Amino acid sequence: MSELAYTPLDEIEKIHSELKKGFYSGKNKPISYRKYQLLQLAYLIKDNTEKFEEALRADLGRPALESRFMEIGPSITDALKAYKGVDSWARPEKPGFSITFTFMRPIVYKEPKGVVLVISPFNYPLWLTVGPLAGALAAGCATVIKPSEATPAFSSLLAELVPKYLDSDLVRVVNGAVPETSKLLDLQWDHILYTGGGRVGRIVATAAAKHLTPVSLELGGKSPVVIDPNCDLETTARRVLWGKIVNAGQTCVAPDYILVPRHFQDKFVDALKTTYAQFFPENAKPNAEGTYSRIVTPQAFKRIKKLLDETEGEIVIGGETDEATKFIAPTVVKNVKGTDSLMSDEIFGPLLPIVPVEDLDEAIAFINARDHPLALYVFSQDPVFKNKLFSRTQSGAAIANEVVIHPGADGLPFGGVGPSGYGMHTGKFTFDMFTHLRSSLDSPSWIDKILAFRFPPYTPKGLKATLGLYPSLPARPSGPPPAESAYTNRWARWLLFGLAFAVAGGLTRKDKFLK
Ligand code: NAD
């Protein structure tokens, strides 16, 4: 493991006050300055791609392809997106016409929140640092980045590069573990973005509450995958297995467990076995260097291995482990019960439990009996099936026939709901997170001629004049409230379309999974 130099504790407060000074200097205000920094950020990554690949290999045993596809490319894209978007994102907005207020020149200014703290996790340390930083720079904030101590090679590299490319008056890296992060959390910030596990998330939210600091918590949890027998089985097996294998399952939106109809379980397992053999042919076993990531720390290895050792399910793929190299083979376990060790907590490793259920109703009840997941996946070709699952559950994202890559999709916010977190980011949503919408009016004197009745002494004539400000309402609703929500109606239209299509094609369901 590379040595990571921790920031001395007594420097942390100094860094905070230097950033405050930098923020109030006003140099972050011009959009041209922010664009300069954003382009520097993009070049910081581009110029040092190989160094980042090497650091991620050292920390996570990560194959270069995974680092490029999952982190390096998306990080450059995020910096560029912010560079291109900031002119319009930061433009003040005028609200629509209002007879009462338009002449008071209402306007919404997009102001930077101030000095913000970004605490990031080990699993995608570059993307989960650069994405938030791009939004903070675009918003005009000053930022402290606190990367994970579990990725020492990456965190050292970041601390070395940031001062070379970015303005140290406005961006600083603080490295360290619990004492350094606790010291940071004692200080007053204008926003904290924390990405990591729920246990630490609670510590962060509690510390922030002392200063009434707004917080975004990007947490994890168990993201289920519901398999409909009416799916494209080959594609399903390929995507689900890849979602579990990439970064050795250390992905917050990795498929955590599978819910499949009991009668279809073995067919699905066979498809996974075929895919596994294609992913790792005889001469390219996953333990070969550069083929497959490793578990980040010995402690994390022990935690995941314990889950595997204690399972009462049946291992059908993988199962091999090697403590010395922190290697855990991609492992599929079938006939797993809800009470199994593999269902006790987020796995965050390459183990894939399969929980057989009777039907979709049981799958929905299983999901709703647990914390709202960060992502809910379904593999199905059937719009009725997808609609039923999505409309009766809650999750950060609802994804059909795909896994893991949705946080990179343009225009989609990335965030959890309930125990999987609150707040959202990526692209403009990150800019919005670090932006204060500052309402402003500039009211001319002549307005008082119209609104004179508001001033004492209050008179009956004035009281009557207030009625003129009441809006007129549409006709009172009649009959009972409508049974379906607008959301369901929208899905229902697609449903009808899908049904008509299925009937026209002579498709009839033989299985009873969808009840
Ligand atoms: P973690 O919570 O252990 O650590 C994250 C950060 O918190 C690190 O920088 C660490 O130094 C700091 N930290 C650790 N203990 C602390 C303490 N006692 N006080 C203050 N700070 C402390 O998380 P991790 O293991 O790095 O990441 C794994 C978790 O992150 C998983 O649950 C995963 O699902 C989640 N995650 C979520 C997202 C998302 O966008 N929602 C993305 C990646 C990971």
mmCIF file with all atom_site columns, N, CA, C and O in Angstrom, residues 125-141:
data_model
loop_
_atom_site.group_PDB
_atom_site.id
_atom_site.type_symbol
_atom_site.label_atom_id
_atom_site.label_alt_id
_atom_site.label_comp_id
_atom_site.label_asym_id
_atom_site.label_entity_id
_atom_site.label_seq_id
_atom_site.pdbx_PDB_ins_code
_atom_site.Cartn_x
_atom_site.Cartn_y
_atom_site.Cartn_z
_atom_site.occupancy
_atom_site.B_iso_or_equiv
_atom_site.pdbx_formal_charge
_atom_site.auth_seq_id
_atom_site.auth_comp_id
_atom_site.auth_asym_id
_atom_site.auth_atom_id
_atom_site.pdbx_PDB_model_num
ATOM 1  N N  . PRO A 1 125 ? -13.364 6.646  -6.518  1.00 0.00 ? 125 PRO A N  1
ATOM 2  C CA . PRO A 1 125 ? -12.855 7.836  -5.836  1.00 0.00 ? 125 PRO A CA 1
ATOM 3  C C  . PRO A 1 125 ? -12.666 9.035  -6.756  1.00 0.00 ? 125 PRO A C  1
ATOM 4  O O  . PRO A 1 125 ? -12.818 10.174 -6.320  1.00 0.00 ? 125 PRO A O  1
ATOM 5  N N  . LEU A 1 126 ? -12.385 8.775  -8.041  1.00 0.00 ? 126 LEU A N  1
ATOM 6  C CA . LEU A 1 126 ? -12.179 9.892  -8.965  1.00 0.00 ? 126 LEU A CA 1
ATOM 7  C C  . LEU A 1 126 ? -13.512 10.524 -9.355  1.00 0.00 ? 126 LEU A C  1
ATOM 8  O O  . LEU A 1 126 ? -13.721 11.727 -9.201  1.00 0.00 ? 126 LEU A O  1
ATOM 9  N N  . TRP A 1 127 ? -14.426 9.693  -9.833  1.00 0.00 ? 127 TRP A N  1
ATOM 10 C CA . TRP A 1 127 ? -15.701 10.221 -10.339 1.00 0.00 ? 127 TRP A CA 1
ATOM 11 C C  . TRP A 1 127 ? -16.507 10.887 -9.225  1.00 0.00 ? 127 TRP A C  1
ATOM 12 O O  . TRP A 1 127 ? -17.131 11.922 -9.435  1.00 0.00 ? 127 TRP A O  1
ATOM 13 N N  . LEU A 1 128 ? -16.450 10.272 -8.028  1.00 0.00 ? 128 LEU A N  1
ATOM 14 C CA . LEU A 1 128 ? -17.247 10.812 -6.927  1.00 0.00 ? 128 LEU A CA 1
ATOM 15 C C  . LEU A 1 128 ? -16.572 12.008 -6.251  1.00 0.00 ? 128 LEU A C  1
ATOM 16 O O  . LEU A 1 128 ? -17.069 12.552 -5.286  1.00 0.00 ? 128 LEU A O  1
ATOM 17 N N  . THR A 1 129 ? -15.424 12.396 -6.774  1.00 0.00 ? 129 THR A N  1
ATOM 18 C CA . THR A 1 129 ? -14.759 13.607 -6.322  1.00 0.00 ? 129 THR A CA 1
ATOM 19 C C  . THR A 1 129 ? -14.867 14.691 -7.400  1.00 0.00 ? 129 THR A C  1
ATOM 20 O O  . THR A 1 129 ? -15.238 15.828 -7.124  1.00 0.00 ? 129 THR A O  1
ATOM 21 N N  . VAL A 1 130 ? -14.566 14.288 -8.635  1.00 0.00 ? 130 VAL A N  1
ATOM 22 C CA . VAL A 1 130 ? -14.533 15.271 -9.727  1.00 0.00 ? 130 VAL A CA 1
ATOM 23 C C  . VAL A 1 130 ? -15.939 15.755 -10.094 1.00 0.00 ? 130 VAL A C  1
ATOM 24 O O  . VAL A 1 130 ? -16.140 16.952 -10.335 1.00 0.00 ? 130 VAL A O  1
ATOM 25 N N  . GLY A 1 131 ? -16.911 14.843 -10.114 1.00 0.00 ? 131 GLY A N  1
ATOM 26 C CA . GLY A 1 131 ? -18.292 15.244 -10.448 1.00 0.00 ? 131 GLY A CA 1
ATOM 27 C C  . GLY A 1 131 ? -18.773 16.332 -9.488  1.00 0.00 ? 131 GLY A C  1
ATOM 28 O O  . GLY A 1 131 ? -19.158 17.433 -9.914  1.00 0.00 ? 131 GLY A O  1
ATOM 29 N N  . PRO A 1 132 ? -18.727 16.068 -8.162  1.00 0.00 ? 132 PRO A N  1
ATOM 30 C CA . PRO A 1 132 ? -19.131 17.111 -7.209  1.00 0.00 ? 132 PRO A CA 1
ATOM 31 C C  . PRO A 1 132 ? -18.288 18.380 -7.323  1.00 0.00 ? 132 PRO A C  1
ATOM 32 O O  . PRO A 1 132 ? -18.819 19.493 -7.260  1.00 0.00 ? 132 PRO A O  1
ATOM 33 N N  . LEU A 1 133 ? -16.973 18.220 -7.534  1.00 0.00 ? 133 LEU A N  1
ATOM 34 C CA . LEU A 1 133 ? -16.116 19.409 -7.622  1.00 0.00 ? 133 LEU A CA 1
ATOM 35 C C  . LEU A 1 133 ? -16.488 20.254 -8.844  1.00 0.00 ? 133 LEU A C  1
ATOM 36 O O  . LEU A 1 133 ? -16.502 21.494 -8.769  1.00 0.00 ? 133 LEU A O  1
ATOM 37 N N  . ALA A 1 134 ? -16.816 19.589 -9.957  1.00 0.00 ? 134 ALA A N  1
ATOM 38 C CA . ALA A 1 134 ? -17.213 20.337 -11.163 1.00 0.00 ? 134 ALA A CA 1
ATOM 39 C C  . ALA A 1 134 ? -18.451 21.186 -10.864 1.00 0.00 ? 134 ALA A C  1
ATOM 40 O O  . ALA A 1 134 ? -18.511 22.364 -11.240 1.00 0.00 ? 134 ALA A O  1
ATOM 41 N N  . GLY A 1 135 ? -19.425 20.591 -10.157 1.00 0.00 ? 135 GLY A N  1
ATOM 42 C CA . GLY A 1 135 ? -20.645 21.342 -9.816  1.00 0.00 ? 135 GLY A CA 1
ATOM 43 C C  . GLY A 1 135 ? -20.338 22.498 -8.876  1.00 0.00 ? 135 GLY A C  1
ATOM 44 O O  . GLY A 1 135 ? -20.890 23.599 -9.019  1.00 0.00 ? 135 GLY A O  1
ATOM 45 N N  . ALA A 1 136 ? -19.440 22.257 -7.904  1.00 0.00 ? 136 ALA A N  1
ATOM 46 C CA . ALA A 1 136 ? -19.107 23.302 -6.924  1.00 0.00 ? 136 ALA A CA 1
ATOM 47 C C  . ALA A 1 136 ? -18.354 24.453 -7.603  1.00 0.00 ? 136 ALA A C  1
ATOM 48 O O  . ALA A 1 136 ? -18.614 25.625 -7.320  1.00 0.00 ? 136 ALA A O  1
ATOM 49 N N  . LEU A 1 137 ? -17.423 24.117 -8.512  1.00 0.00 ? 137 LEU A N  1
ATOM 50 C CA . LEU A 1 137 ? -16.682 25.161 -9.238  1.00 0.00 ? 137 LEU A CA 1
ATOM 51 C C  . LEU A 1 137 ? -17.636 25.974 -10.113 1.00 0.00 ? 137 LEU A C  1
ATOM 52 O O  . LEU A 1 137 ? -17.561 27.204 -10.160 1.00 0.00 ? 137 LEU A O  1
ATOM 53 N N  . ALA A 1 138 ? -18.544 25.266 -10.802 1.00 0.00 ? 138 ALA A N  1
ATOM 54 C CA . ALA A 1 138 ? -19.496 25.957 -11.672 1.00 0.00 ? 138 ALA A CA 1
ATOM 55 C C  . ALA A 1 138 ? -20.379 26.891 -10.847 1.00 0.00 ? 138 ALA A C  1
ATOM 56 O O  . ALA A 1 138 ? -20.693 28.009 -11.270 1.00 0.00 ? 138 ALA A O  1
ATOM 57 N N  . ALA A 1 139 ? -20.758 26.443 -9.651  1.00 0.00 ? 139 ALA A N  1
ATOM 58 C CA . ALA A 1 139 ? -21.619 27.263 -8.797  1.00 0.00 ? 139 ALA A CA 1
ATOM 59 C C  . ALA A 1 139 ? -20.858 28.453 -8.212  1.00 0.00 ? 139 ALA A C  1
ATOM 60 O O  . ALA A 1 139 ? -21.478 29.399 -7.729  1.00 0.00 ? 139 ALA A O  1
ATOM 61 N N  . GLY A 1 140 ? -19.514 28.375 -8.213  1.00 0.00 ? 140 GLY A N  1
ATOM 62 C CA . GLY A 1 140 ? -18.705 29.473 -7.662  1.00 0.00 ? 140 GLY A CA 1
ATOM 63 C C  . GLY A 1 140 ? -18.358 29.270 -6.195  1.00 0.00 ? 140 GLY A C  1
ATOM 64 O O  . GLY A 1 140 ? -17.989 30.219 -5.499  1.00 0.00 ? 140 GLY A O  1
ATOM 65 N N  . CYS A 1 141 ? -18.484 28.025 -5.708  1.00 0.00 ? 141 CYS A N  1
ATOM 66 C CA . CYS A 1 141 ? -18.164 27.744 -4.304  1.00 0.00 ? 141 CYS A CA 1
ATOM 67 C C  . CYS A 1 141 ? -16.665 27.520 -4.132  1.00 0.00 ? 141 CYS A C  1
ATOM 68 O O  . CYS A 1 141 ? -15.953 27.197 -5.079  1.00 0.00 ? 141 CYS A O  1
#
